[in-house]
């Protein structure tokens, strides 16, 4: 397959996975975006310029995650490899549980989609499968690609290969978009320090009590209803016994904030693997949210360096915004 473009621009949202009880399944796209200009070069050179988040800290060569994902996507469709010049305008915080690696992977795959002559060869089904292959889990990749609220899952080995109606993903990886109530106002509370996903997963037990698993299943089911139609149920629906408590030792300040907010009636959870705290608030008619006062109280003036970011739900997902030949 030949290349059809030499210069594309892509845009990918931040995401928050788990949302409390939906561990490794639920994800929400947020209105905070990385934007990348990707230019195919006539030489074998690779140049990566990073502005904003990650500047000076991430690789500027072939090992950059966007480049790696782009290469995998080009190989998948049999397109020629090329030299690359990337300019990354990053706004998604790194190592904070807001899906920065999923954003990079999806951006690389979408950049390949924009460059090749047959973009349908990298449709959303293929893109989700490739992103999951690189990421390991589809919970962040699905909302980064599709936008909105998603539930992702992996079929059991030997399951029928055809995707159910409305589902994305070939083979074992599936995802669907779910309805989100118009009053939902996510608020990301981002700490100054980062935490690797590996460290956050490393403290999780191999087994949990059956009673906790049953309790969790009920909350995950309730959360779908709360996010879509009954935001008054969000506090109850965001309870968790599967992962957050076990992570206290690696993010004590985040868990203390979650507990302080929930004690004030606010639906607060750890965003993804943390340490960002995500509040699922309700938008007020005059602006702001019903959690603003509780957030100010819970901070207590001692959490210096944390950022409070009210963010809309991103409904578009990742996209190729321009081809700039």
C-alpha positions as a LaTeX table, in Angstrom:
\begin{tabular}{lrrr}
\hline
Residue & $x$ (\AA) & $y$ (\AA) & $z$ (\AA) \\
\hline
Unk1 & 0.00 & 0.00 & 0.00 \\
Unk2 & 1.33 & 3.43 & $-0.91$ \\
Unk3 & 1.26 & 6.61 & 1.14 \\
Unk4 & $-1.24$ & 9.26 & 0.04 \\
Unk5 & $-0.15$ & 12.15 & 2.27 \\
Unk6 & 3.11 & 13.54 & 3.56 \\
Unk7 & 1.83 & 15.67 & 6.44 \\
Unk8 & $-1.08$ & 15.02 & 8.79 \\
Unk9 & $-2.35$ & 16.48 & 12.03 \\
Unk10 & $-4.04$ & 14.35 & 14.68 \\
Unk11 & $-5.85$ & 15.12 & 17.93 \\
Unk12 & $-6.41$ & 12.66 & 20.78 \\
Unk13 & $-8.14$ & 13.16 & 24.15 \\
Unk14 & $-7.08$ & 12.35 & 27.67 \\
Unk15 & $-8.95$ & 9.45 & 29.22 \\
Unk16 & $-9.84$ & 8.18 & 32.67 \\
Unk17 & $-10.19$ & 4.43 & 33.14 \\
Unk18 & $-11.93$ & 2.35 & 35.83 \\
Unk19 & $-14.14$ & 5.22 & 37.14 \\
Unk20 & $-14.18$ & 3.40 & 40.47 \\
Unk21 & $-15.70$ & $-0.06$ & 40.08 \\
Unk22 & $-15.25$ & $-0.55$ & 36.31 \\
Unk23 & $-11.71$ & $-1.91$ & 36.64 \\
Unk24 & $-10.00$ & $-2.50$ & 33.27 \\
Unk25 & $-13.37$ & $-2.09$ & 31.51 \\
Unk26 & $-14.90$ & 1.39 & 31.73 \\
Unk27 & $-13.24$ & 4.49 & 30.33 \\
Unk28 & $-14.20$ & 8.11 & 29.74 \\
Unk29 & $-12.72$ & 10.53 & 27.20 \\
Unk30 & $-11.99$ & 14.00 & 28.59 \\
Unk31 & $-11.69$ & 17.39 & 26.91 \\
Unk32 & $-7.93$ & 17.73 & 27.24 \\
Unk33 & $-5.98$ & 16.92 & 24.10 \\
Unk34 & $-2.62$ & 16.12 & 22.62 \\
Unk35 & $-2.20$ & 17.47 & 19.09 \\
Unk36 & 0.51 & 16.20 & 16.78 \\
Unk37 & 1.88 & 17.22 & 13.40 \\
Unk38 & 3.38 & 14.22 & 11.64 \\
Unk39 & 5.41 & 14.66 & 8.47 \\
Unk40 & 6.75 & 11.82 & 6.31 \\
Unk41 & 10.29 & 12.54 & 5.16 \\
Unk42 & 12.16 & 11.52 & 2.06 \\
Unk43 & 15.07 & 10.43 & 4.24 \\
Unk44 & 15.41 & 7.86 & 7.02 \\
Unk45 & 15.73 & 10.55 & 9.70 \\
Unk46 & 13.44 & 10.58 & 12.74 \\
Unk47 & 13.00 & 13.85 & 14.61 \\
Unk48 & 10.59 & 14.32 & 17.51 \\
Unk49 & 9.89 & 17.71 & 19.04 \\
Unk50 & 7.81 & 17.75 & 22.21 \\
Unk51 & 6.15 & 20.86 & 23.56 \\
Unk52 & 4.30 & 20.88 & 26.87 \\
Unk53 & 3.86 & 17.71 & 28.91 \\
Unk54 & 6.82 & 15.34 & 28.68 \\
Unk55 & 9.15 & 17.87 & 27.07 \\
Unk56 & 12.74 & 16.91 & 27.83 \\
Unk57 & 11.66 & 13.64 & 29.46 \\
Unk58 & 10.40 & 11.42 & 26.62 \\
Unk59 & 12.51 & 9.99 & 23.78 \\
Unk60 & 13.06 & 12.05 & 20.64 \\
Unk61 & 13.92 & 9.12 & 18.35 \\
Unk62 & 12.53 & 5.80 & 17.08 \\
Unk63 & 11.67 & 4.73 & 20.62 \\
Unk64 & 9.09 & 7.49 & 21.06 \\
Unk65 & 5.73 & 5.81 & 21.64 \\
Unk66 & 3.96 & 7.67 & 18.81 \\
Unk67 & 6.66 & 6.57 & 16.36 \\
Unk68 & 6.49 & 2.96 & 17.56 \\
Unk69 & 2.70 & 2.87 & 17.17 \\
Unk70 & 2.86 & 4.48 & 13.75 \\
Unk71 & 5.42 & 1.90 & 12.60 \\
Unk72 & 3.23 & $-0.98$ & 13.82 \\
Unk73 & 0.22 & 0.44 & 11.98 \\
Unk74 & 2.15 & 0.93 & 8.72 \\
Unk75 & 3.49 & $-2.62$ & 8.92 \\
Unk76 & 0.00 & $-3.96$ & 9.59 \\
Unk77 & $-1.34$ & $-2.60$ & 6.29 \\
Unk78 & 1.81 & $-3.26$ & 4.28 \\
Unk79 & 2.65 & 0.41 & 3.79 \\
Unk80 & 6.27 & 1.51 & 3.38 \\
Unk81 & 8.15 & 2.84 & 6.37 \\
Unk82 & 9.43 & 6.38 & 6.13 \\
Unk83 & 11.49 & 8.98 & 7.90 \\
Unk84 & 9.42 & 11.09 & 10.26 \\
Unk85 & 9.27 & 14.55 & 11.77 \\
Unk86 & 6.88 & 14.80 & 14.71 \\
Unk87 & 5.88 & 17.95 & 16.54 \\
Unk88 & 3.90 & 17.01 & 19.64 \\
Unk89 & 1.82 & 19.61 & 21.46 \\
Unk90 & 1.13 & 17.65 & 24.65 \\
Unk91 & $-1.46$ & 18.70 & 27.20 \\
Unk92 & $-2.26$ & 15.32 & 28.75 \\
Unk93 & $-0.16$ & 14.95 & 31.94 \\
Unk94 & 2.26 & 12.04 & 31.94 \\
Unk95 & 2.25 & 9.38 & 34.65 \\
Unk96 & $-0.91$ & 10.73 & 36.28 \\
Unk97 & $-3.59$ & 8.20 & 35.31 \\
Unk98 & $-5.05$ & 10.26 & 32.47 \\
Unk99 & $-4.18$ & 7.97 & 29.58 \\
Unk100 & $-1.09$ & 9.68 & 28.19 \\
Unk101 & 0.36 & 6.45 & 26.81 \\
Unk102 & $-2.97$ & 5.46 & 25.23 \\
Unk103 & $-3.17$ & 8.93 & 23.68 \\
Unk104 & 0.31 & 8.48 & 22.18 \\
Unk105 & $-0.48$ & 5.01 & 20.82 \\
Unk106 & $-3.80$ & 6.09 & 19.31 \\
Unk107 & $-2.16$ & 9.20 & 17.86 \\
Unk108 & 0.46 & 7.09 & 16.10 \\
Unk109 & $-2.14$ & 4.74 & 14.64 \\
Unk110 & $-4.33$ & 7.62 & 13.49 \\
Unk111 & $-1.32$ & 9.35 & 11.94 \\
Unk112 & $-0.68$ & 6.19 & 9.93 \\
Unk113 & $-4.37$ & 6.18 & 8.92 \\
Unk114 & $-3.98$ & 9.71 & 7.60 \\
Unk115 & $-0.80$ & 8.90 & 5.69 \\
Unk116 & $-1.86$ & 5.74 & 3.84 \\
Unk117 & $-3.77$ & 5.57 & 0.58 \\
Unk118 & $-6.45$ & 3.27 & 2.01 \\
Unk119 & $-7.33$ & 4.66 & 5.46 \\
Unk120 & $-10.19$ & 2.18 & 5.81 \\
Unk121 & $-7.53$ & $-0.50$ & 6.34 \\
Unk122 & $-6.94$ & 1.17 & 9.72 \\
Unk123 & $-10.59$ & 1.64 & 10.68 \\
Unk124 & $-11.66$ & 1.85 & 14.32 \\
Unk125 & $-11.86$ & $-1.93$ & 14.69 \\
Unk126 & $-8.28$ & $-2.43$ & 13.54 \\
Unk127 & $-7.06$ & 0.64 & 15.42 \\
Unk128 & $-8.54$ & $-0.66$ & 18.68 \\
Unk129 & $-6.90$ & $-4.05$ & 18.22 \\
Unk130 & $-3.50$ & $-2.53$ & 17.44 \\
Unk131 & $-3.75$ & $-0.06$ & 20.33 \\
Unk132 & $-4.64$ & $-2.87$ & 22.73 \\
Unk133 & $-1.72$ & $-4.93$ & 21.43 \\
Unk134 & 0.62 & $-2.05$ & 22.28 \\
Unk135 & $-1.11$ & $-0.92$ & 25.49 \\
Unk136 & $-2.01$ & $-4.26$ & 27.00 \\
Unk137 & $-5.56$ & $-3.19$ & 27.94 \\
Unk138 & $-8.33$ & $-1.51$ & 25.90 \\
Unk139 & $-9.84$ & 0.50 & 28.78 \\
Unk140 & $-7.97$ & 3.73 & 27.90 \\
Unk141 & $-7.47$ & 3.03 & 24.20 \\
Unk142 & $-11.22$ & 2.62 & 23.55 \\
Unk143 & $-12.33$ & 6.08 & 24.78 \\
Unk144 & $-9.21$ & 7.72 & 23.30 \\
Unk145 & $-10.21$ & 6.33 & 19.92 \\
Unk146 & $-14.03$ & 6.38 & 20.08 \\
Unk147 & $-14.71$ & 9.26 & 22.50 \\
Unk148 & $-17.33$ & 9.45 & 25.22 \\
Unk149 & $-17.92$ & 6.65 & 27.71 \\
Unk150 & $-16.86$ & 3.17 & 26.64 \\
Unk151 & $-16.92$ & $-0.32$ & 28.02 \\
Unk152 & $-14.24$ & $-2.63$ & 26.67 \\
Unk153 & $-13.78$ & $-6.36$ & 27.06 \\
Unk154 & $-11.87$ & $-9.32$ & 25.69 \\
Unk155 & $-13.68$ & $-12.35$ & 24.32 \\
Unk156 & $-12.86$ & $-15.77$ & 25.69 \\
Unk157 & $-10.63$ & $-17.92$ & 23.46 \\
Unk158 & $-12.72$ & $-19.74$ & 20.88 \\
Unk159 & $-15.56$ & $-17.19$ & 20.94 \\
Unk160 & $-17.31$ & $-16.40$ & 17.67 \\
Unk161 & $-15.23$ & $-13.86$ & 15.71 \\
Unk162 & $-18.12$ & $-11.67$ & 14.57 \\
Unk163 & $-18.54$ & $-8.52$ & 16.67 \\
Unk164 & $-21.97$ & $-7.87$ & 18.20 \\
Unk165 & $-24.00$ & $-5.02$ & 16.70 \\
Unk166 & $-22.55$ & $-1.67$ & 17.72 \\
Unk167 & $-19.31$ & $-3.15$ & 19.02 \\
Unk168 & $-15.87$ & $-2.25$ & 17.74 \\
Unk169 & $-12.84$ & $-4.48$ & 17.47 \\
Unk170 & $-11.86$ & $-7.59$ & 15.53 \\
Unk171 & $-10.85$ & $-10.85$ & 17.15 \\
Unk172 & $-10.96$ & $-10.92$ & 20.93 \\
Unk173 & $-11.01$ & $-7.17$ & 21.66 \\
Unk174 & $-14.37$ & $-5.39$ & 21.83 \\
Unk175 & $-15.64$ & $-1.97$ & 22.91 \\
Unk176 & $-18.95$ & $-0.12$ & 22.79 \\
Unk177 & $-19.88$ & 3.47 & 23.46 \\
Unk178 & $-22.45$ & 4.18 & 26.15 \\
Unk179 & $-24.72$ & 7.14 & 26.78 \\
Unk180 & $-23.49$ & 9.93 & 29.08 \\
Unk181 & $-25.89$ & 12.24 & 30.92 \\
Unk182 & $-25.67$ & 15.83 & 29.73 \\
Unk183 & $-25.21$ & 17.18 & 33.26 \\
Unk184 & $-22.02$ & 15.20 & 33.92 \\
Unk185 & $-19.07$ & 17.45 & 34.78 \\
Unk186 & $-15.80$ & 15.59 & 35.26 \\
Unk187 & $-13.15$ & 17.35 & 37.34 \\
Unk188 & $-9.59$ & 16.06 & 37.29 \\
Unk189 & $-7.51$ & 16.90 & 40.36 \\
Unk190 & $-3.93$ & 16.38 & 39.23 \\
Unk191 & $-1.05$ & 16.05 & 41.73 \\
Unk192 & 2.45 & 17.38 & 41.03 \\
Unk193 & 4.08 & 13.93 & 41.26 \\
Unk194 & 3.72 & 11.07 & 38.84 \\
Unk195 & 3.33 & 7.34 & 39.36 \\
Unk196 & 4.03 & 4.52 & 36.91 \\
Unk197 & 1.22 & 2.14 & 36.01 \\
Unk198 & 3.58 & $-0.72$ & 36.81 \\
Unk199 & 4.04 & 0.52 & 40.38 \\
Unk200 & 0.29 & 1.02 & 40.82 \\
Unk201 & $-0.49$ & $-2.48$ & 39.52 \\
Unk202 & 2.32 & $-4.03$ & 41.49 \\
Unk203 & 0.49 & $-3.57$ & 44.81 \\
Unk204 & $-2.70$ & $-5.31$ & 43.67 \\
Unk205 & $-3.35$ & $-8.80$ & 45.05 \\
Unk206 & $-3.66$ & $-11.85$ & 42.84 \\
Unk207 & $-6.96$ & $-12.77$ & 44.50 \\
Unk208 & $-9.77$ & $-10.85$ & 46.20 \\
Unk209 & $-12.58$ & $-12.09$ & 48.46 \\
Unk210 & $-15.63$ & $-13.41$ & 46.64 \\
Unk211 & $-17.86$ & $-11.03$ & 48.61 \\
Unk212 & $-15.85$ & $-8.05$ & 47.37 \\
Unk213 & $-16.06$ & $-9.25$ & 43.77 \\
Unk214 & $-19.84$ & $-9.64$ & 44.01 \\
Unk215 & $-20.18$ & $-6.22$ & 45.63 \\
Unk216 & $-18.03$ & $-4.71$ & 42.88 \\
Unk217 & $-20.12$ & $-6.22$ & 40.09 \\
Unk218 & $-23.21$ & $-4.53$ & 41.45 \\
Unk219 & $-21.50$ & $-1.15$ & 41.65 \\
Unk220 & $-20.13$ & $-1.44$ & 38.09 \\
Unk221 & $-23.62$ & $-2.20$ & 36.76 \\
Unk222 & $-25.07$ & 0.71 & 38.73 \\
Unk223 & $-22.38$ & 3.06 & 37.41 \\
Unk224 & $-23.55$ & 2.56 & 33.82 \\
Unk225 & $-27.04$ & 3.66 & 34.86 \\
Unk226 & $-25.70$ & 6.57 & 36.95 \\
Unk227 & $-23.51$ & 7.94 & 34.15 \\
Unk228 & $-26.19$ & 7.57 & 31.51 \\
Unk229 & $-29.46$ & 8.44 & 33.21 \\
Unk230 & $-29.21$ & 8.83 & 36.99 \\
Unk231 & $-26.35$ & 11.10 & 38.06 \\
Unk232 & $-27.97$ & 11.30 & 41.50 \\
Unk233 & $-26.68$ & 7.73 & 41.98 \\
Unk234 & $-23.03$ & 8.52 & 41.21 \\
Unk235 & $-21.79$ & 8.49 & 44.79 \\
Unk236 & $-23.11$ & 4.99 & 45.46 \\
Unk237 & $-22.17$ & 3.80 & 41.97 \\
Unk238 & $-18.49$ & 4.78 & 42.25 \\
Unk239 & $-17.72$ & 2.65 & 45.28 \\
Unk240 & $-14.76$ & 0.29 & 44.89 \\
Unk241 & $-13.31$ & $-2.68$ & 46.77 \\
Unk242 & $-11.13$ & $-4.13$ & 44.01 \\
Unk243 & $-8.16$ & $-1.83$ & 43.53 \\
Unk244 & $-8.14$ & 1.63 & 45.13 \\
Unk245 & $-7.68$ & 0.59 & 48.75 \\
Unk246 & $-4.77$ & $-1.67$ & 47.86 \\
Unk247 & $-3.03$ & 1.27 & 46.21 \\
Unk248 & $-3.00$ & 3.43 & 49.33 \\
Unk249 & 0.68 & 2.69 & 50.02 \\
Unk250 & 1.79 & 4.15 & 46.66 \\
Unk251 & $-0.62$ & 7.12 & 46.59 \\
Unk252 & $-1.68$ & 8.00 & 50.14 \\
Unk253 & $-2.49$ & 11.65 & 49.39 \\
Unk254 & $-4.77$ & 10.67 & 46.50 \\
Unk255 & $-6.70$ & 8.15 & 48.59 \\
Unk256 & $-6.98$ & 10.65 & 51.44 \\
Unk257 & $-8.48$ & 13.17 & 49.02 \\
Unk258 & $-10.88$ & 10.58 & 47.57 \\
Unk259 & $-12.10$ & 9.73 & 51.07 \\
Unk260 & $-12.42$ & 13.39 & 52.10 \\
Unk261 & $-14.50$ & 14.15 & 49.03 \\
Unk262 & $-16.71$ & 11.09 & 49.36 \\
Unk263 & $-17.34$ & 11.98 & 53.02 \\
Unk264 & $-18.74$ & 15.25 & 51.68 \\
Unk265 & $-21.08$ & 13.44 & 49.27 \\
Unk266 & $-18.92$ & 13.79 & 46.16 \\
Unk267 & $-18.38$ & 10.93 & 43.68 \\
Unk268 & $-14.58$ & 10.86 & 43.69 \\
Unk269 & $-12.34$ & 8.04 & 42.43 \\
Unk270 & $-8.74$ & 7.41 & 41.49 \\
Unk271 & $-8.33$ & 8.10 & 37.78 \\
Unk272 & $-6.94$ & 5.00 & 36.09 \\
Unk273 & $-3.82$ & 3.84 & 37.90 \\
Unk274 & $-3.55$ & 7.24 & 39.60 \\
Unk275 & $-2.48$ & 9.38 & 41.25 \\
Unk276 & $-4.96$ & 11.88 & 39.72 \\
Unk277 & $-8.33$ & 12.03 & 41.46 \\
Unk278 & $-11.38$ & 12.21 & 39.22 \\
Unk279 & $-14.61$ & 13.76 & 40.45 \\
Unk280 & $-17.81$ & 12.89 & 38.59 \\
Unk281 & $-19.84$ & 15.97 & 39.44 \\
Unk282 & $-22.99$ & 17.53 & 38.06 \\
Unk283 & $-22.91$ & 20.77 & 36.10 \\
Unk284 & $-24.83$ & 23.68 & 37.64 \\
Unk285 & $-27.02$ & 25.93 & 35.45 \\
Unk286 & $-25.05$ & 29.05 & 36.35 \\
Unk287 & $-21.65$ & 27.45 & 35.79 \\
Unk288 & $-19.38$ & 25.34 & 37.93 \\
Unk289 & $-20.40$ & 22.05 & 39.51 \\
Unk290 & $-22.10$ & 20.77 & 42.61 \\
Unk291 & $-18.71$ & 19.54 & 43.86 \\
Unk292 & $-16.81$ & 22.85 & 43.76 \\
Unk293 & $-17.36$ & 23.76 & 47.40 \\
Unk294 & $-16.51$ & 20.26 & 48.63 \\
Unk295 & $-13.30$ & 20.22 & 46.56 \\
Unk296 & $-12.22$ & 23.53 & 48.08 \\
Unk297 & $-12.98$ & 22.26 & 51.59 \\
Unk298 & $-11.25$ & 18.91 & 51.09 \\
Unk299 & $-8.04$ & 20.56 & 49.94 \\
Unk300 & $-7.78$ & 22.36 & 53.27 \\
Unk301 & $-5.04$ & 24.59 & 51.88 \\
Unk302 & $-2.34$ & 21.91 & 52.26 \\
Unk303 & $-2.19$ & 20.21 & 48.85 \\
Unk304 & 0.21 & 22.59 & 47.17 \\
Unk305 & 0.94 & 22.02 & 43.51 \\
Unk306 & $-2.26$ & 20.10 & 42.71 \\
Unk307 & $-4.28$ & 21.36 & 39.74 \\
Unk308 & $-8.07$ & 21.35 & 39.59 \\
Unk309 & $-9.19$ & 20.91 & 35.98 \\
Unk310 & $-12.92$ & 20.93 & 35.16 \\
Unk311 & $-13.08$ & 19.08 & 31.83 \\
Unk312 & $-15.97$ & 18.35 & 29.49 \\
Unk313 & $-16.61$ & 14.85 & 28.23 \\
Unk314 & $-14.93$ & 14.52 & 24.84 \\
Unk315 & $-17.47$ & 12.98 & 22.45 \\
Unk316 & $-15.35$ & 13.01 & 19.28 \\
Unk317 & $-12.45$ & 10.75 & 20.24 \\
Unk318 & $-9.20$ & 10.70 & 18.32 \\
Unk319 & $-9.21$ & 12.06 & 14.80 \\
Unk320 & $-7.13$ & 13.10 & 11.85 \\
Unk321 & $-7.93$ & 16.81 & 11.83 \\
Unk322 & $-5.99$ & 17.82 & 8.71 \\
Unk323 & $-3.94$ & 16.52 & 5.82 \\
Unk324 & $-1.50$ & 19.26 & 4.93 \\
Unk325 & 0.15 & 18.29 & 1.67 \\
\hline
\end{tabular}
